[in-house]
Tab-separated table of C-alpha atoms and ligand atoms in Angstrom:
chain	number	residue	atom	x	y	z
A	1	UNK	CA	102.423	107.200	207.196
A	2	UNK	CA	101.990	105.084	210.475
A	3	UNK	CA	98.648	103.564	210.643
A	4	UNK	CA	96.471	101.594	212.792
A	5	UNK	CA	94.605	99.048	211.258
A	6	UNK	CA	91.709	97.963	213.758
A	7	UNK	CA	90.109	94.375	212.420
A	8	UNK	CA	93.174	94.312	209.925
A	9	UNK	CA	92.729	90.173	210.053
A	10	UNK	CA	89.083	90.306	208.955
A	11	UNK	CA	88.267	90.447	205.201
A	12	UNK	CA	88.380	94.333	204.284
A	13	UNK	CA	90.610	95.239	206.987
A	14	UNK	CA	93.405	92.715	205.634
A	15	UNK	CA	93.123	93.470	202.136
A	16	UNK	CA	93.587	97.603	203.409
A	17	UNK	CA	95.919	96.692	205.041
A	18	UNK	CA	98.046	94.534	202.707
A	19	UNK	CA	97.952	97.696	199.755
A	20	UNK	CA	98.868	100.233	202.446
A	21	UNK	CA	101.931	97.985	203.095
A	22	UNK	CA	102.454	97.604	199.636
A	23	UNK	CA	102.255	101.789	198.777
A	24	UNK	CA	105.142	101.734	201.565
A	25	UNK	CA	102.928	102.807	204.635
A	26	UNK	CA	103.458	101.460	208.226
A	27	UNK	CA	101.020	99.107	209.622
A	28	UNK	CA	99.662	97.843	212.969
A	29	UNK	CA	96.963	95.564	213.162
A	30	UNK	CA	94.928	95.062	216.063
A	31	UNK	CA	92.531	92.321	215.983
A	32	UNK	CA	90.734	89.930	218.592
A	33	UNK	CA	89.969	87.453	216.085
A	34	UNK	CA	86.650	87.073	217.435
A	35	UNK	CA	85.797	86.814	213.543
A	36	UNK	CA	89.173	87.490	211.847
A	37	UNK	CA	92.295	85.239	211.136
A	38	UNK	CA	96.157	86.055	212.371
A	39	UNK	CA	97.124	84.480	208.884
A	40	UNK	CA	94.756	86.936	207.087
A	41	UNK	CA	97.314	89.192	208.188
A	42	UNK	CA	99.550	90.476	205.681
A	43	UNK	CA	103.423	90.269	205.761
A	44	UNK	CA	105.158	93.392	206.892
A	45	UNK	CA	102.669	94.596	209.471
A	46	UNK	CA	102.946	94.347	213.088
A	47	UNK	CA	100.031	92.623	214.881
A	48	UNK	CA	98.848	93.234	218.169
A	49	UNK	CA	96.165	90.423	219.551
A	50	UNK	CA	93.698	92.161	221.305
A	51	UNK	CA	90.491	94.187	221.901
A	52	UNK	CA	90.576	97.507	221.631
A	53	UNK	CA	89.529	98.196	224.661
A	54	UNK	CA	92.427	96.441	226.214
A	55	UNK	CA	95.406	97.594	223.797
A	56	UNK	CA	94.389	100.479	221.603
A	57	UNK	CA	95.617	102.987	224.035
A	58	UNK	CA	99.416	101.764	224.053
A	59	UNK	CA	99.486	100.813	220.690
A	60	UNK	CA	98.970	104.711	219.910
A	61	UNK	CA	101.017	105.595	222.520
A	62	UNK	CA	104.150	105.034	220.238
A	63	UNK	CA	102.659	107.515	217.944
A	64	UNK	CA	100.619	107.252	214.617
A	65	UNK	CA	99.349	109.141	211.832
A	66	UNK	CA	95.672	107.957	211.598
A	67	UNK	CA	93.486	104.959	211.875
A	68	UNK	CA	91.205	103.164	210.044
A	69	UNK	CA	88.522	101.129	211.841
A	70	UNK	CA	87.361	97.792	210.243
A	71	UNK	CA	86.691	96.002	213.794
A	72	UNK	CA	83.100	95.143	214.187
A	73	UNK	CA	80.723	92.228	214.286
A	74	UNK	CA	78.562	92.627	211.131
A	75	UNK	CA	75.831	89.757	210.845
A	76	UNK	CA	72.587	91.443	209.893
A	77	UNK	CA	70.902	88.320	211.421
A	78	UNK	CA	72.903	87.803	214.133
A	79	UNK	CA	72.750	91.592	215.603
A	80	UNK	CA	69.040	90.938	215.135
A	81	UNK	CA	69.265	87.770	217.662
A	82	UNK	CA	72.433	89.440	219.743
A	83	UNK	CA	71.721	93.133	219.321
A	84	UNK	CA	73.700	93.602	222.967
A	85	UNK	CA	76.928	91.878	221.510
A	86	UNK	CA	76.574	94.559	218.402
A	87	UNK	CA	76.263	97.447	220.934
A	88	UNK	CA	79.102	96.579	223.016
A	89	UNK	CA	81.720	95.825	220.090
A	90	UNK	CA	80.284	98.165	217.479
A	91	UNK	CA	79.671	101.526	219.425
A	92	UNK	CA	81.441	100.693	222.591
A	93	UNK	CA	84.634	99.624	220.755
A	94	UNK	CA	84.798	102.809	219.002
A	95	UNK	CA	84.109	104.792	222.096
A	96	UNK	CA	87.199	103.249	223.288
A	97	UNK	CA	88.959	103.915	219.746
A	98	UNK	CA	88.124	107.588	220.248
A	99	UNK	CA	89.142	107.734	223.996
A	100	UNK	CA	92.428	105.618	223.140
A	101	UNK	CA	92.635	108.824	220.235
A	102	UNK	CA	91.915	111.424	222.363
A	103	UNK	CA	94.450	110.152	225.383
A	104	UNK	CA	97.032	110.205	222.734
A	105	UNK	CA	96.200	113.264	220.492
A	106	UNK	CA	95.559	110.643	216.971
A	107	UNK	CA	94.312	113.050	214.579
A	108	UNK	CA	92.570	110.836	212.634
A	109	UNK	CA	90.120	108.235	211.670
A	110	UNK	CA	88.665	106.386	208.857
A	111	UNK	CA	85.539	104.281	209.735
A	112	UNK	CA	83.863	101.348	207.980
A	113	UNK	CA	80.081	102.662	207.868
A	114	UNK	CA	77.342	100.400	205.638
A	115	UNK	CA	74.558	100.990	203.779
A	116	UNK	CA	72.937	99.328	206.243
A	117	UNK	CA	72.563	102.773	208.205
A	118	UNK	CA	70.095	103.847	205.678
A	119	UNK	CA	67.634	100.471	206.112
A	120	UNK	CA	64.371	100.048	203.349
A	121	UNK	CA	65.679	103.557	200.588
A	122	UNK	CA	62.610	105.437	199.594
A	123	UNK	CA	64.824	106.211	195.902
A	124	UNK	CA	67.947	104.756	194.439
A	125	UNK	CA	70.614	105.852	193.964
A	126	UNK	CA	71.259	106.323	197.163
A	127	UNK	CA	72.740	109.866	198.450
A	128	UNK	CA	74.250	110.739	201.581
A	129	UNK	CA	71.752	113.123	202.373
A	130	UNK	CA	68.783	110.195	202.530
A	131	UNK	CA	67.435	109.496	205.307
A	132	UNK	CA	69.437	107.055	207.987
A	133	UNK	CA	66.793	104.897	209.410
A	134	UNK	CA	68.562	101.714	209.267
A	135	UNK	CA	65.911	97.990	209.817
A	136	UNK	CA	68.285	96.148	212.268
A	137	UNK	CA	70.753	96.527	215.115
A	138	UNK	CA	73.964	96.532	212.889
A	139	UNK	CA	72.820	99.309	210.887
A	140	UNK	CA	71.841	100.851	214.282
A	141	UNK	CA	75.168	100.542	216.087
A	142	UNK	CA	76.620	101.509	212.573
A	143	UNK	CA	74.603	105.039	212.308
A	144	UNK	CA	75.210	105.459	215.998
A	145	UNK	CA	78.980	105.143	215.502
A	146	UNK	CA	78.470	107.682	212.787
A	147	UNK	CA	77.209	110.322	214.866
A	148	UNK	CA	79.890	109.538	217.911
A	149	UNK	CA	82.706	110.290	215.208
A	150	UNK	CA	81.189	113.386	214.048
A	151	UNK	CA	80.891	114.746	217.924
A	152	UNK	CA	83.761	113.332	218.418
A	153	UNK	CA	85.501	115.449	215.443
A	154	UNK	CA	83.905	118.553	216.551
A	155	UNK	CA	84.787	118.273	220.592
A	156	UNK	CA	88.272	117.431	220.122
A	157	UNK	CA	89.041	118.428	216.584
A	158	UNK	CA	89.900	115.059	215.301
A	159	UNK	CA	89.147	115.030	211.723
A	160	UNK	CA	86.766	111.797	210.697
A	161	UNK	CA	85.059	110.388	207.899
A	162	UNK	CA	82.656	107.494	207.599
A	163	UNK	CA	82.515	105.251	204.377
A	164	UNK	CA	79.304	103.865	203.924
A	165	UNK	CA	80.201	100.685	201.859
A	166	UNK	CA	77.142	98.808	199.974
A	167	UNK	CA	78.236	94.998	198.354
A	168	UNK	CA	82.029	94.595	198.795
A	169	UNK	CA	83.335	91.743	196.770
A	170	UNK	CA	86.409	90.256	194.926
A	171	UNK	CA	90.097	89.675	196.510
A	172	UNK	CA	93.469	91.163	196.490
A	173	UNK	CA	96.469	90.041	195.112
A	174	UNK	CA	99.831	91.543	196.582
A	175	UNK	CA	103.202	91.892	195.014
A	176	UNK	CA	104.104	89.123	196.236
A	177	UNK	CA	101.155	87.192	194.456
A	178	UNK	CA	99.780	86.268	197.674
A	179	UNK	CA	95.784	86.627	198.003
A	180	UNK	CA	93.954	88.374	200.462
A	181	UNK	CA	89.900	87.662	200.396
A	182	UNK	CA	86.828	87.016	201.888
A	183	UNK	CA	86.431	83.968	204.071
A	184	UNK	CA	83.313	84.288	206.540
A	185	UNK	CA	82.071	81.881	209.148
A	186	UNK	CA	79.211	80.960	208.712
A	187	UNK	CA	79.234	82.790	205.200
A	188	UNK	CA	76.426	84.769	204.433
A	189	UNK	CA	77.380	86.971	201.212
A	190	UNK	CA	76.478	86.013	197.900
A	191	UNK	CA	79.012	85.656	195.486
A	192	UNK	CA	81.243	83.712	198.147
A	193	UNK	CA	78.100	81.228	198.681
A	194	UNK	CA	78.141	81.132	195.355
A	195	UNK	CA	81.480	79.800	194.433
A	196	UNK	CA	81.608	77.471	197.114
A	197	UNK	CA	78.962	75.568	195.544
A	198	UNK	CA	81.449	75.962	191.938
A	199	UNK	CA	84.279	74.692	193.807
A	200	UNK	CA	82.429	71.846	195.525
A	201	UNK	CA	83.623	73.087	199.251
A	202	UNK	CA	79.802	73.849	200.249
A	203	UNK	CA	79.520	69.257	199.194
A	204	UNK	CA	78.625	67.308	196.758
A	205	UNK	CA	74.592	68.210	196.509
A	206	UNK	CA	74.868	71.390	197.730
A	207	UNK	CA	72.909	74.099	195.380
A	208	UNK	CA	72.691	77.533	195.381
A	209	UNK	CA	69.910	79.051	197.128
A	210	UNK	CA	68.706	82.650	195.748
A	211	UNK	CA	66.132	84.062	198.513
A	212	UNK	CA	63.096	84.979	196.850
A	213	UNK	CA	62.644	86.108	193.253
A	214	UNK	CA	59.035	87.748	194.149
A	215	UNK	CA	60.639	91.537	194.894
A	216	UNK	CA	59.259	94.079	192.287
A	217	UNK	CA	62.520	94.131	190.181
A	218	UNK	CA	62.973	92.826	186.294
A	219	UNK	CA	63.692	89.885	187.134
A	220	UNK	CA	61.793	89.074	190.563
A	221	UNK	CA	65.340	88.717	192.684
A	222	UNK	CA	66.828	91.628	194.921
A	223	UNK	CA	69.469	94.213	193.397
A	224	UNK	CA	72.296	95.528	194.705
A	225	UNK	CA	75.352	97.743	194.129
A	226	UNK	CA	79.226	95.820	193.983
A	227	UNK	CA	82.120	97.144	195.019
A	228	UNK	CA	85.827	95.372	194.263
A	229	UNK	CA	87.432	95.242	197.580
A	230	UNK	CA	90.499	97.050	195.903
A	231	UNK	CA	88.661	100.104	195.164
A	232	UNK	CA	87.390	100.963	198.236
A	233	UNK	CA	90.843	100.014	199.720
A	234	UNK	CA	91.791	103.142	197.190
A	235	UNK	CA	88.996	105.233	198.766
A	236	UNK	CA	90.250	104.829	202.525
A	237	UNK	CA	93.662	106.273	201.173
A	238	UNK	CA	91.803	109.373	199.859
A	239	UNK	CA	89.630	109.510	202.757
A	240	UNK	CA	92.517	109.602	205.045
A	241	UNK	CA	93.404	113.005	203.164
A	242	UNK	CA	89.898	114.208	203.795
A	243	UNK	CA	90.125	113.870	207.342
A	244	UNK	CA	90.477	117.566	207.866
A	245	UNK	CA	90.760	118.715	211.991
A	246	UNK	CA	86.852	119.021	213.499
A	247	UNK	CA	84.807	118.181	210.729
A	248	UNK	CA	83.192	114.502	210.251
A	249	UNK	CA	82.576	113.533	205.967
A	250	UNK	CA	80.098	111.179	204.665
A	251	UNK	CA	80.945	108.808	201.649
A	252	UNK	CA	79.042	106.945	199.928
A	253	UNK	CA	80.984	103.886	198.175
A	254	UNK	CA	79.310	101.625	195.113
A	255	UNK	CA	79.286	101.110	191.746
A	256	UNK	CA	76.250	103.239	190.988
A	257	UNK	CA	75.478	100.001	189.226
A	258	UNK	CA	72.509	97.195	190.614
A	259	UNK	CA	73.110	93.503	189.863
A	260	UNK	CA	70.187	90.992	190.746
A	261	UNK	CA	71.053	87.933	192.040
A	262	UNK	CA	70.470	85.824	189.201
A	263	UNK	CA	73.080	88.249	187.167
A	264	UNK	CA	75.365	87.290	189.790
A	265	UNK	CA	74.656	84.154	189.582
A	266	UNK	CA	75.131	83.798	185.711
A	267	UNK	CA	78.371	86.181	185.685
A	268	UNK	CA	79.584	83.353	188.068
A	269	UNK	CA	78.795	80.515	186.067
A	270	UNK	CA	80.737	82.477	182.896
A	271	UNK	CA	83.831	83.193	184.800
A	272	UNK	CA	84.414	79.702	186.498
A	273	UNK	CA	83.223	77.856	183.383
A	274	UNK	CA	80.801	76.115	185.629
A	275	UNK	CA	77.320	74.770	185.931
A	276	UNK	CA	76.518	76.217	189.362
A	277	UNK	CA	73.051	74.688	190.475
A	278	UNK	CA	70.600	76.750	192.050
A	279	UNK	CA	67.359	76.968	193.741
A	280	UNK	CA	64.765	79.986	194.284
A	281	UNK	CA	64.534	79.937	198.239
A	282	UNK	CA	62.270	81.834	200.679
A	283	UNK	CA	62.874	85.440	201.508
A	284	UNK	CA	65.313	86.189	203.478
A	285	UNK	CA	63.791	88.763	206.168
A	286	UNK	CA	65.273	92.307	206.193
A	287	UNK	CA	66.584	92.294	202.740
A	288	UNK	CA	65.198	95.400	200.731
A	289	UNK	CA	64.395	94.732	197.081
A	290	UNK	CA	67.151	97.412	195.621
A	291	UNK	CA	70.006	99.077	197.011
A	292	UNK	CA	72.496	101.400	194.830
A	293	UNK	CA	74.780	103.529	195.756
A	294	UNK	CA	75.143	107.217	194.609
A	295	UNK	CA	78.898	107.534	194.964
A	296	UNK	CA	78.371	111.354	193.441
A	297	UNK	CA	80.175	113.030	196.452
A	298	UNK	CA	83.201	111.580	196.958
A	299	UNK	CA	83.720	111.390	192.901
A	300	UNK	CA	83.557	114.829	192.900
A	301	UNK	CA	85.054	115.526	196.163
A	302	UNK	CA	88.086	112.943	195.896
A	303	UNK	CA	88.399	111.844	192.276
A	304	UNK	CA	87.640	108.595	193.355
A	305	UNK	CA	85.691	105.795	190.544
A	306	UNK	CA	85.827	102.396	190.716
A	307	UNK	CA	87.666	100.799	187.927
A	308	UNK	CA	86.744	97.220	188.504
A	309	UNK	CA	82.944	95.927	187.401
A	310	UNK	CA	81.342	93.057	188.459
A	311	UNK	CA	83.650	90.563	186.079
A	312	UNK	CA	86.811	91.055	187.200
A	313	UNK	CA	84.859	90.894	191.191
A	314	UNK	CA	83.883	87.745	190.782
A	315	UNK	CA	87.454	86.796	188.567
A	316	UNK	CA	88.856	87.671	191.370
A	317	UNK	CA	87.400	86.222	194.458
A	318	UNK	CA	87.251	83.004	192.059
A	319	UNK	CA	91.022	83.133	192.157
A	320	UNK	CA	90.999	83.431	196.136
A	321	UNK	CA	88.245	80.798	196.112
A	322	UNK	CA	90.168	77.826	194.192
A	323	UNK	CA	93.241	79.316	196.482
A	324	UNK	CA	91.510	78.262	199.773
A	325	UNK	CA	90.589	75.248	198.443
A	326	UNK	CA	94.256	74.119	197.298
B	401	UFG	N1	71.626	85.959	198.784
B	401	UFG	C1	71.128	84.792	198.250
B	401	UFG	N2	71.750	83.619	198.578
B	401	UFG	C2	72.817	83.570	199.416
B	401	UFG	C3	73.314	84.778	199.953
B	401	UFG	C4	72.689	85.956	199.620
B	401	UFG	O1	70.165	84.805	197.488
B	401	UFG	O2	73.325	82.467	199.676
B	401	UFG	C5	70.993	87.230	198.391
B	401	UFG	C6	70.462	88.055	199.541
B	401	UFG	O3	69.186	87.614	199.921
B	401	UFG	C7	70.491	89.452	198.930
B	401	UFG	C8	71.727	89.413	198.007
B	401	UFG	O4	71.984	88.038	197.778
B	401	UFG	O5	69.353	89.622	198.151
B	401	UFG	C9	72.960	90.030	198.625
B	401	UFG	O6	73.139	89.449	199.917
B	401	UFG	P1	74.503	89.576	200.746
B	401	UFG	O7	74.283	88.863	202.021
B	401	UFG	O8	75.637	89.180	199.873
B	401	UFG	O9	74.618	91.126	200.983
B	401	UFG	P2	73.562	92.125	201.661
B	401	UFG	O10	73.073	93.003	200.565
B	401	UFG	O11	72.567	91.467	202.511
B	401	UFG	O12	74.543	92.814	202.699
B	401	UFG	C10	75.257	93.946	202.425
B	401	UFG	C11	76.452	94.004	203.347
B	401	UFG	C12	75.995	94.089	204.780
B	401	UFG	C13	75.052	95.230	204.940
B	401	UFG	C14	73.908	95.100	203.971
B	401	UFG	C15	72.975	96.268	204.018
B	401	UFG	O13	77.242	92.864	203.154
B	401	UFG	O14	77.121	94.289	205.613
B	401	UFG	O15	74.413	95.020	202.649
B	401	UFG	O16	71.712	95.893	203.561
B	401	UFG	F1	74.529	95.248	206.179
């Protein structure tokens, strides 16, 4: 297949990317590297610098087969201090997607949703069918992408589905044993704060911080659901045959698993063999206490599991880590 890869130098979008390329698929990138990196980029794909608003439209002028949409800013904090900036790239970059689509008769689309769209969960696991009412912008512009696709789908019989991801982790390596992994700025996820502090990159005193450890869980810090980056790359390949003309899917995509933070924490220090100092911090505002995924649907819809657990997550973005830092 020919496929565009929107955000394809940003963390998910590369490592999609880079196993499309390597199942033999066509790839375009388009990026603005307003948060990505053109050597995040894998080998093999074409890469267009740009917006989307600026080169979408002649990029799927030469024809292709679908797209999946990575591009997006997605700072919980900083869509709470710059909810505009989410607005205009989030939802108004996919507006343009779909009008780039619709100029050019692409059939269809794979979108990067979050768990974010469903904000504080009244029950875990988490279903598709719980109610969206995310706590910040970025869920907002997330959930409001959401619904654009699925009017989209039905007015011009695209065919669409939105993958709600929860705690995407861990790193890619391609055939060529080149790694493809997470690398933020400023870096706000966990298990890369965390190994930056194993490596030494974060300095010499720097020390873990673990935001609160007062949330009503076993062990007083917050719980969530990972994902390796390599299965969910699998799920956008069997969401791309789901994308059936008019209709708009919902999928769910975790573990079905919670980790707290100081599991995470430990399961670091085992894999990298190292100390790892660390300090309980304030709360961070926003977070809720537990979030896991119910991945039931596409399971049973797809066939789709994850096969990696937290271990080999952290294994692997520890390989990626000590890579940058080479
Ligand atoms: N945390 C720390 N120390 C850190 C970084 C994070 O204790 O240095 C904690 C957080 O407070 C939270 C947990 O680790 O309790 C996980 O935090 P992350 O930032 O790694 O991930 P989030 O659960 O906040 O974010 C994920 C996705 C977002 C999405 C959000 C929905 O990465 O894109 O879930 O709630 F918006």
């Amino acid at each position: 297949m020919k496929l565009l890869v929107t955000g394809g130098a940003g963390y998910i979008g590369s490592v999609v990317a880079a196993m499309l390329l390597a199942e033999g698929h066509e790839v375009i990138v388009l990026d603005d590297e307003s948060t990505g990196h053109a050597d995040a980029v894998p080998a093999g794909a074409t890469y267009v610098r740009g917006t989307i608003q600026d080169r979408a439209r002649d990029v799927l002028a030469d024809g292709a087969d679908a797209v999946l949409h990575f591009a997006a800013k997605s700072l919980v904090a900083e869509s709470v201090a710059r909810p505009a900036l989410y607005w205009r790239h989030n939802l108004g970059g996919t507006l343009a997607l779909l009008e780039a689509m619709r100029a050019t008769k692409t059939a269809r689309i794979v979108f990067s949703s979050t768990a974010a769209v469903y904000g504080e969960p009244e029950r875990v696991p988490i279903t598709e069918s719980a109610p969206a009412r995310p706590t910040n912008p970025y869920g907002a512009t997330k959930l409001a992408t959401d619904t654009a696709l699925a009017e989209h789908a039905r007015m011009h019989q695209t065919g669409a589905v939105s993958l709600r991801y929860f705690n995407v982790a861990g790193a890619y390596a391609g055939p060529d044993g080149r790694w493809f992994g997470e690398r933020h700025d400023p870096e706000t996820h966990l298990i890369p704060n965390i190994l930056s502090v194993a490596l030494g990159s974060a300095g010499p005193d720097a020390c873990v911080q673990i935001f609160g450890d007062d949330y009503p869980t076993a062990d007083g810090t917050c719980v969530r659901d990972y994902i390796h980056v390599t299965d969910l790359a699998r799920a956008h390949l069997l969401a791309l045959d789901a994308c059936d003309p008019g209709l708009h899917r919902i999928y769910n995509l975790g573990s079905g698993s919670g980790f707290s933070n100081l599991e995470v924490l430990q399961t670091c220090r085992e894999v990298t063999g190292r100390e790892i100092p660390s300090r309980i911090a304030p709360r961070r505002p926003g977070d809720p206490a537990v979030l896991i995924a119910s991945s039931d649907r596409i399971s049973a819809e797809r066939g789709w599991r994850p096969e990696s657990g937290l271990r080999a997550i952290v294994a692997d973005a520890w390989q990626f880590a000590q890579g940058l830092a080479r």
